[in-house]
Short mmCIF file of N, CA and C in Angstrom, two decimals:
data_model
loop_
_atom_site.label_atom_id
_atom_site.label_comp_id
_atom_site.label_asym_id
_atom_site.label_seq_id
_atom_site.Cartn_x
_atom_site.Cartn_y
_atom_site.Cartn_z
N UNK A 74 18.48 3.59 11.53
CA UNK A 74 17.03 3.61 11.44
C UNK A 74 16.63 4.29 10.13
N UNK A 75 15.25 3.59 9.37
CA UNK A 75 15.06 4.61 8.26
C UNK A 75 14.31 5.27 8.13
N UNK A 76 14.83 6.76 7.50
CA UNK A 76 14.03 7.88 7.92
C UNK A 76 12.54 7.62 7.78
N UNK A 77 12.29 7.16 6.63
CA UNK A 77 10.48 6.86 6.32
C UNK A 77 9.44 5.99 6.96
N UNK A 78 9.76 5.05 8.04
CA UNK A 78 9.00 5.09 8.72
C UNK A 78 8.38 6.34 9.92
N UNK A 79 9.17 6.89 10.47
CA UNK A 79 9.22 7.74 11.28
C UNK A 79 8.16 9.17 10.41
N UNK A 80 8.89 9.25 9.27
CA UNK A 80 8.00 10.10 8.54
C UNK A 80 6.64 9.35 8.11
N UNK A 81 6.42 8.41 7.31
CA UNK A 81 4.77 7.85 7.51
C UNK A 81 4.31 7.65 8.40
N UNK A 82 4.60 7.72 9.83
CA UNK A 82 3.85 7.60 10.94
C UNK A 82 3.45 9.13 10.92
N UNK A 83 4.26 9.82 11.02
CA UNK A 83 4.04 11.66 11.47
C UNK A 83 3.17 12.06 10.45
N UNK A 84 2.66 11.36 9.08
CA UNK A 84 1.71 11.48 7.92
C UNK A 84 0.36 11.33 8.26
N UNK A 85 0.82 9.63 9.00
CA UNK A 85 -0.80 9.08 9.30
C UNK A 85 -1.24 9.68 10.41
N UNK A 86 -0.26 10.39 11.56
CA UNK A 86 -0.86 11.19 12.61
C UNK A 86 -1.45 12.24 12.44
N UNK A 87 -0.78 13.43 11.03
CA UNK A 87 -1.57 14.50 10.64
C UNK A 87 -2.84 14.12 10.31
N UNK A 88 -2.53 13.36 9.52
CA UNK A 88 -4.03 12.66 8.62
C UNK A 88 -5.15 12.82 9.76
N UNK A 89 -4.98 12.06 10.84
CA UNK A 89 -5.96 11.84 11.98
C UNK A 89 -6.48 12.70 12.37
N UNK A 90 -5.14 13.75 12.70
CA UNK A 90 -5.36 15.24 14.01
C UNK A 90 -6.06 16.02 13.02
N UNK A 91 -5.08 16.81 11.84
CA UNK A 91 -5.47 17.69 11.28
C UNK A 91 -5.74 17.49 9.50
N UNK A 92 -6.62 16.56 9.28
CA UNK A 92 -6.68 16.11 7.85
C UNK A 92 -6.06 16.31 6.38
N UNK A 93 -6.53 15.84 5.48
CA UNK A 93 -5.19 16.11 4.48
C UNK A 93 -4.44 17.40 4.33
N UNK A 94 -5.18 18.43 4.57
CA UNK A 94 -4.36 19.52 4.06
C UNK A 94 -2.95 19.29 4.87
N UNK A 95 -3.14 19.21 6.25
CA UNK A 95 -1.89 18.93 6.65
C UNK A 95 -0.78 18.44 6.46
N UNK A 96 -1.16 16.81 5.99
CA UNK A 96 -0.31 16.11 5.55
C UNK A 96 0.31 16.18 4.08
N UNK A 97 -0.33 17.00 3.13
CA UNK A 97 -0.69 17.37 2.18
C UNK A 97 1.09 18.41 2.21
N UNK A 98 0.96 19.82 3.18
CA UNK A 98 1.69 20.68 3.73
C UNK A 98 2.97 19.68 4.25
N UNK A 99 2.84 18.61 4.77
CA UNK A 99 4.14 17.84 5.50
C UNK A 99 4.83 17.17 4.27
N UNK A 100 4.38 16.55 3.13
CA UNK A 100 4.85 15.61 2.30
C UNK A 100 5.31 16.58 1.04
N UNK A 101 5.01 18.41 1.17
CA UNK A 101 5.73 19.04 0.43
C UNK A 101 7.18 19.53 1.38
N UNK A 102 6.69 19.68 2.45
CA UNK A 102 7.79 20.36 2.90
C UNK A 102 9.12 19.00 3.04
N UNK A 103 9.02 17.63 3.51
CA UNK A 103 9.41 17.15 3.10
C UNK A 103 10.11 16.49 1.94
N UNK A 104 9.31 16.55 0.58
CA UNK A 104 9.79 16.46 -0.08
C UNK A 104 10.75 17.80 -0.94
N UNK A 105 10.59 18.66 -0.59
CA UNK A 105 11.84 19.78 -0.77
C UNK A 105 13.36 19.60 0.32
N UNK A 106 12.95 19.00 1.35
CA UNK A 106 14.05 18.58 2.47
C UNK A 106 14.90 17.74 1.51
N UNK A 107 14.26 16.56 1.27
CA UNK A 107 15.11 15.70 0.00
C UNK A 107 15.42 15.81 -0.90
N UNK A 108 14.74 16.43 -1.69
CA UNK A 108 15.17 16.41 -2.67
C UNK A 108 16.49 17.63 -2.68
N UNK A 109 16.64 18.71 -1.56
CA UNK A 109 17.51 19.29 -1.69
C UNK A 109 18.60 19.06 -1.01
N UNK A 110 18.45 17.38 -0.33
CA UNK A 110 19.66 16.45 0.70
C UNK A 110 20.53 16.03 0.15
N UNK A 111 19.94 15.85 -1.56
CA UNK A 111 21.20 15.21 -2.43
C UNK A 111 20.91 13.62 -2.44
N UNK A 112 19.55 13.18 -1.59
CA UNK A 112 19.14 11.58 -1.56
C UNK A 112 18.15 10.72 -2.84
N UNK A 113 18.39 11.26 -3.52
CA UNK A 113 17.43 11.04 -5.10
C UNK A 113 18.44 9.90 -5.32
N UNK A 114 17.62 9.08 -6.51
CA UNK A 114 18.18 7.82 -6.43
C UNK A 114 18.96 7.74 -7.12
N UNK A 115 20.35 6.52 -6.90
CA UNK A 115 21.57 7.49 -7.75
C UNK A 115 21.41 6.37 -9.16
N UNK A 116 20.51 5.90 -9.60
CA UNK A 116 20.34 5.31 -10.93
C UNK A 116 19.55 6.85 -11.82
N UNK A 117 19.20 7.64 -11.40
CA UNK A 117 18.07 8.35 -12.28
C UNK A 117 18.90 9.51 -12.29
N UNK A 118 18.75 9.57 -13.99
CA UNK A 118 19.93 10.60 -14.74
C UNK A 118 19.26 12.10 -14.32
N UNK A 119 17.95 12.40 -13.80
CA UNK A 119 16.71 13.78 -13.78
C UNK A 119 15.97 13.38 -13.31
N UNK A 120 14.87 13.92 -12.50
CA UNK A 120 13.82 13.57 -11.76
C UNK A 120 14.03 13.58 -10.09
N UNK A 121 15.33 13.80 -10.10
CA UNK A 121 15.65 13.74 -8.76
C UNK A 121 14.56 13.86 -7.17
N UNK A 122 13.50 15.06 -7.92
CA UNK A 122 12.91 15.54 -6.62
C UNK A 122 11.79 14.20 -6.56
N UNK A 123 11.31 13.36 -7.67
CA UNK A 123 10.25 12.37 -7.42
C UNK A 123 11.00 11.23 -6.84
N UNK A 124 12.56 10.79 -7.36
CA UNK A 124 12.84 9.73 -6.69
C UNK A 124 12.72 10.22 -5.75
N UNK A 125 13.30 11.61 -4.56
CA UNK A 125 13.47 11.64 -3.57
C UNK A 125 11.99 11.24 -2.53
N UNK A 126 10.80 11.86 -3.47
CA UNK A 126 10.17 11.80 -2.42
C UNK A 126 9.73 10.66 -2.28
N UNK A 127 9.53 9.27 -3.46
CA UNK A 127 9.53 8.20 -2.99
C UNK A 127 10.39 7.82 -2.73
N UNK A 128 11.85 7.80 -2.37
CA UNK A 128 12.31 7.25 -1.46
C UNK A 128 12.03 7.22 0.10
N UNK A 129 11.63 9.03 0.18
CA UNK A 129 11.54 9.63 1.61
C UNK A 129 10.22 8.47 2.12
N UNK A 130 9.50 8.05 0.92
CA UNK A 130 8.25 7.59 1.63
C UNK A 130 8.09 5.71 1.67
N UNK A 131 9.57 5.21 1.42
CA UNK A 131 10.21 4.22 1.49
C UNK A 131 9.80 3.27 0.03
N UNK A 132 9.85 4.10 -1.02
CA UNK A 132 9.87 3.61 -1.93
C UNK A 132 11.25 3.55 -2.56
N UNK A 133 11.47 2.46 -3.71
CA UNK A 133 12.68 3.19 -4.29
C UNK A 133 12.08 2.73 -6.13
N UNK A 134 12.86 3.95 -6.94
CA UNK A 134 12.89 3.97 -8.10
C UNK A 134 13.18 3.17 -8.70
N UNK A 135 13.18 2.05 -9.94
CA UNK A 135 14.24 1.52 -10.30
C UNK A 135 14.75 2.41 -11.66
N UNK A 136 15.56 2.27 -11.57
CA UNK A 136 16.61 2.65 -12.25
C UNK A 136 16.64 2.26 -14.00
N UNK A 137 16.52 3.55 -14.71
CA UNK A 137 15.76 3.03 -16.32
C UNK A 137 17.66 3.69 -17.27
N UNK A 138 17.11 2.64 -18.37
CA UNK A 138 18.11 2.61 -19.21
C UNK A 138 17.68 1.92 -20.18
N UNK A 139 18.70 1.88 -21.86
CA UNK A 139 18.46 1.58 -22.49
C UNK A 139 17.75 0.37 -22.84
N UNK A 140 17.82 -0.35 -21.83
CA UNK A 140 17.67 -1.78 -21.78
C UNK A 140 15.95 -1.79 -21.48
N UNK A 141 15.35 -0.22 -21.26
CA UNK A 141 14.11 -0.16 -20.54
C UNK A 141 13.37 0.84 -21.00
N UNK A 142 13.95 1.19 -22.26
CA UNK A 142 13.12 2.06 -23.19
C UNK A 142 11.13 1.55 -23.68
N UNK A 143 11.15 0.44 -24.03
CA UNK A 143 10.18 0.00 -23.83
C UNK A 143 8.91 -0.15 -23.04
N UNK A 144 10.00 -0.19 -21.51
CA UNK A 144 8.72 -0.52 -20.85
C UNK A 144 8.69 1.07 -20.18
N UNK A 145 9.55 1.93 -19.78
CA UNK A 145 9.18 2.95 -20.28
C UNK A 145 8.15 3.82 -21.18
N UNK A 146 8.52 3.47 -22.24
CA UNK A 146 7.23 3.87 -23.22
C UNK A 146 5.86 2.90 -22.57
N UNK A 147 5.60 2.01 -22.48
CA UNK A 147 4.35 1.53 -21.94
C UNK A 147 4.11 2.22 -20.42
N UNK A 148 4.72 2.68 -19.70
CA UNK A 148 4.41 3.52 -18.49
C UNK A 148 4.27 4.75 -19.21
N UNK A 149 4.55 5.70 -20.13
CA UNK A 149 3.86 6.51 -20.14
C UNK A 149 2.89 6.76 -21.15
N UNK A 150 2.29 5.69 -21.45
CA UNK A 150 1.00 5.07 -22.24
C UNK A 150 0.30 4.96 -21.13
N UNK A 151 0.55 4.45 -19.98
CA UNK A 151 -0.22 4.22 -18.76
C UNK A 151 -0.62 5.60 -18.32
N UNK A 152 0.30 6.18 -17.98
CA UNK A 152 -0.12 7.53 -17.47
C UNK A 152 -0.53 8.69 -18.26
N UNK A 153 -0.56 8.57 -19.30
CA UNK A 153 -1.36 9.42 -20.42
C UNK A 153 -2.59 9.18 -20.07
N UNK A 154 -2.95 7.52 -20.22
CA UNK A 154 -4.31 7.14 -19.98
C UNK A 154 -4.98 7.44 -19.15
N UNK A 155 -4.00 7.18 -17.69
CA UNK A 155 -5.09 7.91 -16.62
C UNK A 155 -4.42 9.20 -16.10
N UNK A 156 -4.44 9.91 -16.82
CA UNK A 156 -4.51 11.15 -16.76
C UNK A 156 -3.28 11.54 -15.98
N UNK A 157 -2.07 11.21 -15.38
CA UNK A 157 -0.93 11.32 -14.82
C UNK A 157 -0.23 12.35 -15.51
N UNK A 158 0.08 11.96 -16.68
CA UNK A 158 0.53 13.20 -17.53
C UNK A 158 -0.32 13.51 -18.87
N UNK A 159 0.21 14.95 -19.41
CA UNK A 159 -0.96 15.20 -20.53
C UNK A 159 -0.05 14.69 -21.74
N UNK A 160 -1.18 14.66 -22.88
CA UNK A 160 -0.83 13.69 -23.92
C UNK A 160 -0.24 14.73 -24.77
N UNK A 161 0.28 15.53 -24.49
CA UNK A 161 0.54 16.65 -25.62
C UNK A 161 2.00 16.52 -24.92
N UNK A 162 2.37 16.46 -24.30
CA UNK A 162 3.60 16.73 -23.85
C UNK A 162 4.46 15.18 -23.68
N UNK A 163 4.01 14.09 -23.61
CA UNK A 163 3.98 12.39 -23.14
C UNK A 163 4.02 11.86 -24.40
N UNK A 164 3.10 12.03 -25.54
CA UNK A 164 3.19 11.03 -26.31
C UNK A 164 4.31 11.16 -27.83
N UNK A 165 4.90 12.21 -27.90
CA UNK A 165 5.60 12.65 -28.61
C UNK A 165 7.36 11.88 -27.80
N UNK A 166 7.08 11.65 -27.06
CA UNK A 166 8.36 11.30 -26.10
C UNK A 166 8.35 9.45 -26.41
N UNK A 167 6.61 9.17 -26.04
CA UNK A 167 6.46 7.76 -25.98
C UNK A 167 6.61 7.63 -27.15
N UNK A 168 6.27 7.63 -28.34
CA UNK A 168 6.48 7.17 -29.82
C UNK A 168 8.05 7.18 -30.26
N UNK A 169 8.81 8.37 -29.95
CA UNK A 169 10.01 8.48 -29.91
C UNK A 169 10.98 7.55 -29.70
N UNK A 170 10.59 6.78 -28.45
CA UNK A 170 10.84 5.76 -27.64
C UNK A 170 11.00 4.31 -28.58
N UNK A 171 9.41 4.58 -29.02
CA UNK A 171 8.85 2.99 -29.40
C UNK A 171 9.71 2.95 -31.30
N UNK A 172 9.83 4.03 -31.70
CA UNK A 172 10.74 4.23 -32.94
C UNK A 172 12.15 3.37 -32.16
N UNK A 173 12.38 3.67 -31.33
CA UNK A 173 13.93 3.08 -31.08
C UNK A 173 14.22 1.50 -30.73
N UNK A 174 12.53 1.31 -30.50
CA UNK A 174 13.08 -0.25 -30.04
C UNK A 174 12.25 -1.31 -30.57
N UNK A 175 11.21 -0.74 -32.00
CA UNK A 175 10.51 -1.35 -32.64
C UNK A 175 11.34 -2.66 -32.78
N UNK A 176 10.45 -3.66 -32.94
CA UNK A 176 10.97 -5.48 -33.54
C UNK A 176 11.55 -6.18 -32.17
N UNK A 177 12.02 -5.61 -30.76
CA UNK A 177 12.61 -6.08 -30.40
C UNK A 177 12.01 -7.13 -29.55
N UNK A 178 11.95 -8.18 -29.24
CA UNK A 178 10.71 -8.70 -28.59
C UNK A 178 10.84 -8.92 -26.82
N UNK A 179 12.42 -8.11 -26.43
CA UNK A 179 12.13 -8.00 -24.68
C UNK A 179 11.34 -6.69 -24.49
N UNK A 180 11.58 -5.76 -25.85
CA UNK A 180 11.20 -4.56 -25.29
C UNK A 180 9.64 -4.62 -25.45
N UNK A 181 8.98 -5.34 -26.31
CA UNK A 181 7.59 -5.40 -26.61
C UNK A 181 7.56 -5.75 -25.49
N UNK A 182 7.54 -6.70 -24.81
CA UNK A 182 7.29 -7.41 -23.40
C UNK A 182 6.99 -6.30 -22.27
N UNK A 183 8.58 -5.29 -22.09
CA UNK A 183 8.56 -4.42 -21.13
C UNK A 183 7.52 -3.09 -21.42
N UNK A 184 7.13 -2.97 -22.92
CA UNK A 184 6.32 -2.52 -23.38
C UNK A 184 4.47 -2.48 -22.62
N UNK A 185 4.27 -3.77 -22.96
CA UNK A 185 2.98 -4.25 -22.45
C UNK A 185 2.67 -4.16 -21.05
N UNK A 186 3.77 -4.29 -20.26
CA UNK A 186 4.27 -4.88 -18.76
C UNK A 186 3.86 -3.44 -18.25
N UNK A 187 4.72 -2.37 -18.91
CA UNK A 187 4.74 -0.50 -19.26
C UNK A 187 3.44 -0.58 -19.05
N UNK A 188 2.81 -0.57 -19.77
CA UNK A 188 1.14 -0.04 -19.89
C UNK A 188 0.42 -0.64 -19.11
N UNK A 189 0.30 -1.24 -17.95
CA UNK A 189 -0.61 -2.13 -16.91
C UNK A 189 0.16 -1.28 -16.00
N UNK A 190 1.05 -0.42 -16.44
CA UNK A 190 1.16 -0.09 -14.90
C UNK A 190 2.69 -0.56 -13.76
N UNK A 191 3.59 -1.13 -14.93
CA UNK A 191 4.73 -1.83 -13.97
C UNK A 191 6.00 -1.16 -14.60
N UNK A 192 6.53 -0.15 -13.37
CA UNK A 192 7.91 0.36 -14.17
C UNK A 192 9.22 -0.85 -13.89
N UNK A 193 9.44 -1.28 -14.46
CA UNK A 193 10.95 -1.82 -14.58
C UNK A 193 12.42 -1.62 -14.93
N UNK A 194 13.20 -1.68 -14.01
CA UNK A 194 14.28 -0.99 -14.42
C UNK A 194 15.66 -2.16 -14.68
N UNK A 195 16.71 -1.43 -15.42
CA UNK A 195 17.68 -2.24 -15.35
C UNK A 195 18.26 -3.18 -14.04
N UNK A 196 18.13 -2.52 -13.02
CA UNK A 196 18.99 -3.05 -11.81
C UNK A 196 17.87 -3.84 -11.31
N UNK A 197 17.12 -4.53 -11.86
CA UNK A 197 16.34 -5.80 -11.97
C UNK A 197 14.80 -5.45 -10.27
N UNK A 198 15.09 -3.99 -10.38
CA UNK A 198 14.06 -3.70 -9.45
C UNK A 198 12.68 -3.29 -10.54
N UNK A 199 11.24 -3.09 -9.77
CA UNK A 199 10.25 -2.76 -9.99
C UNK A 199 9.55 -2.63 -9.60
N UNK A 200 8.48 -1.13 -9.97
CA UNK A 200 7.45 -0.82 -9.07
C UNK A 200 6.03 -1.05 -9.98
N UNK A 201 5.30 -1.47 -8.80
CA UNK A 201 4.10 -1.19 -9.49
C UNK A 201 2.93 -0.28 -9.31
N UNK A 202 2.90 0.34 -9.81
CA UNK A 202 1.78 1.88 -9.81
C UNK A 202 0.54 1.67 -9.59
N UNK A 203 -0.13 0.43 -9.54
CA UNK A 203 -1.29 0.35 -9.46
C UNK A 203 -0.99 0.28 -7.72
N UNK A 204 -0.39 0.16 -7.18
CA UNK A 204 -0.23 0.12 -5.78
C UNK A 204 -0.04 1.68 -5.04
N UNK A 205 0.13 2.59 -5.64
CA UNK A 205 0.58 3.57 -4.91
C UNK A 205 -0.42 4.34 -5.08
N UNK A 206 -0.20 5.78 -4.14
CA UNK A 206 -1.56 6.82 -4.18
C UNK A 206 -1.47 7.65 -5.42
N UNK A 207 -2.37 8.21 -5.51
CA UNK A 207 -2.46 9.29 -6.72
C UNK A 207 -1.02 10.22 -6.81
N UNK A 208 -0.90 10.74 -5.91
CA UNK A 208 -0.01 11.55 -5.66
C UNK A 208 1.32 10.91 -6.00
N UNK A 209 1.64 9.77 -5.83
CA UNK A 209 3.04 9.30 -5.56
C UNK A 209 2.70 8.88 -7.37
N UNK A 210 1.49 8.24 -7.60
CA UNK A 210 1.71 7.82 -9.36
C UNK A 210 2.20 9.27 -10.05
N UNK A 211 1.72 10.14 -9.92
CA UNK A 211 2.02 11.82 -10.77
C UNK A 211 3.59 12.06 -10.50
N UNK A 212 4.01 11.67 -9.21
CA UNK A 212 5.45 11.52 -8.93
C UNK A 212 6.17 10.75 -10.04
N UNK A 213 6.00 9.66 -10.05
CA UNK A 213 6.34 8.27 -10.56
C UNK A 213 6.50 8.22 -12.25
N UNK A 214 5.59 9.14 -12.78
CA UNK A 214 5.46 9.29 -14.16
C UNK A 214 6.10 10.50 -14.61
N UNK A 215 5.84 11.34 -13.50
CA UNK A 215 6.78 12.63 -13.57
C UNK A 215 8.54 11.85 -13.63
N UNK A 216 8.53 10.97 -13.28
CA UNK A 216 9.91 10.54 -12.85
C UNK A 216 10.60 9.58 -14.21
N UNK A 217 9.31 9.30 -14.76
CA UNK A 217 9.69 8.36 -16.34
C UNK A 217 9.66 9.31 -17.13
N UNK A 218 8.98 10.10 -16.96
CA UNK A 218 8.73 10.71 -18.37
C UNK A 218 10.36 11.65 -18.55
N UNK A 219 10.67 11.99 -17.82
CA UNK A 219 12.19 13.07 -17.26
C UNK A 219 13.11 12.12 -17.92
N UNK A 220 13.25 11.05 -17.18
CA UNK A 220 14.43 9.95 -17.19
C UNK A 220 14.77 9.74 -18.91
N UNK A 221 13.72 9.26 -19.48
CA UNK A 221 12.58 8.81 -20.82
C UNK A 221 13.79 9.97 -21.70
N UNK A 222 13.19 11.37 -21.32
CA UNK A 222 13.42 12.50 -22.11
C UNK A 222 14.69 12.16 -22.42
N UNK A 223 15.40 12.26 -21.06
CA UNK A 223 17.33 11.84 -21.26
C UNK A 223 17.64 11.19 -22.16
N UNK A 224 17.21 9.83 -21.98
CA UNK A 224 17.79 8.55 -22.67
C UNK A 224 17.53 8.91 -24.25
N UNK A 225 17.10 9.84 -24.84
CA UNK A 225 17.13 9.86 -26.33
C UNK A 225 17.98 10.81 -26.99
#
């Protein structure tokens, strides 16, 4: 059975009984459970505690590499923009990035793809951020921007 249904039900029940703070209190304490289970996703070189908690919440990461520097850099063009991460700390990383894979025309692609909002990873998975809550996007970018840092 997988753990995250069982846990998004016990979310949407706080939600009901005792409103966000609760659930708010359940999806930290949870996500310290995982991330200190050793269940972070085993493509992501750092970030461990955001894959974990989207996994815990039946998401999964995909998995970034050279091949995904690009669209990388366009996810954290995305999240600069809306405010996910700050630009003082993000865009020095994203340019960094876009120095490495200038001319190439899959990475322009994963580039553009990046900035709407769609992380793509090597192992031919992908999420898209415009789908998830606030909380899980700050995860999610927290989780590129880490990965991002590595790969250079």
């Amino acid at each position: 059975m997988h753990r995250s249904l069982p846990a998004a039900a016990l979310c949407a029940a706080l939600l009901a009984a005792g409103g966000a703070a609760h659930a708010n209190k359940y999806l930290d304490a949870m996500k310290e459970q995982l991330g200190s289970s050793g269940q972070a996703d085993a493509g992501s070189a750092s970030g461990g505690g955001a894959a974990a908690l989207a996994s815990g919440l039946g998401l999964s990461m995909p998995a970034m590499g050279n091949s995904t520097l690009g669209n990388a850099a366009g996810v954290i063009q995305y999240c600069v923009k809306n405010n996910y991460l700050s630009a003082a700390s993000a865009n020095s990383v994203k340019d960094r990035l876009l120095g490495m894979v200038t001319g190439q025309k899959p990475q322009q692609t994963g580039f553009a793809n990046g900035a709407k909002g769609l992380l793509q990873g090597e192992n031919g998975k992908s999420l898209n951020m415009k789908n998830l809550s606030s909380k899980l996007k700050e995860k999610a970018c927290d989780y590129v921007l880490k990965n991002a840092t590595s790969l250079l």
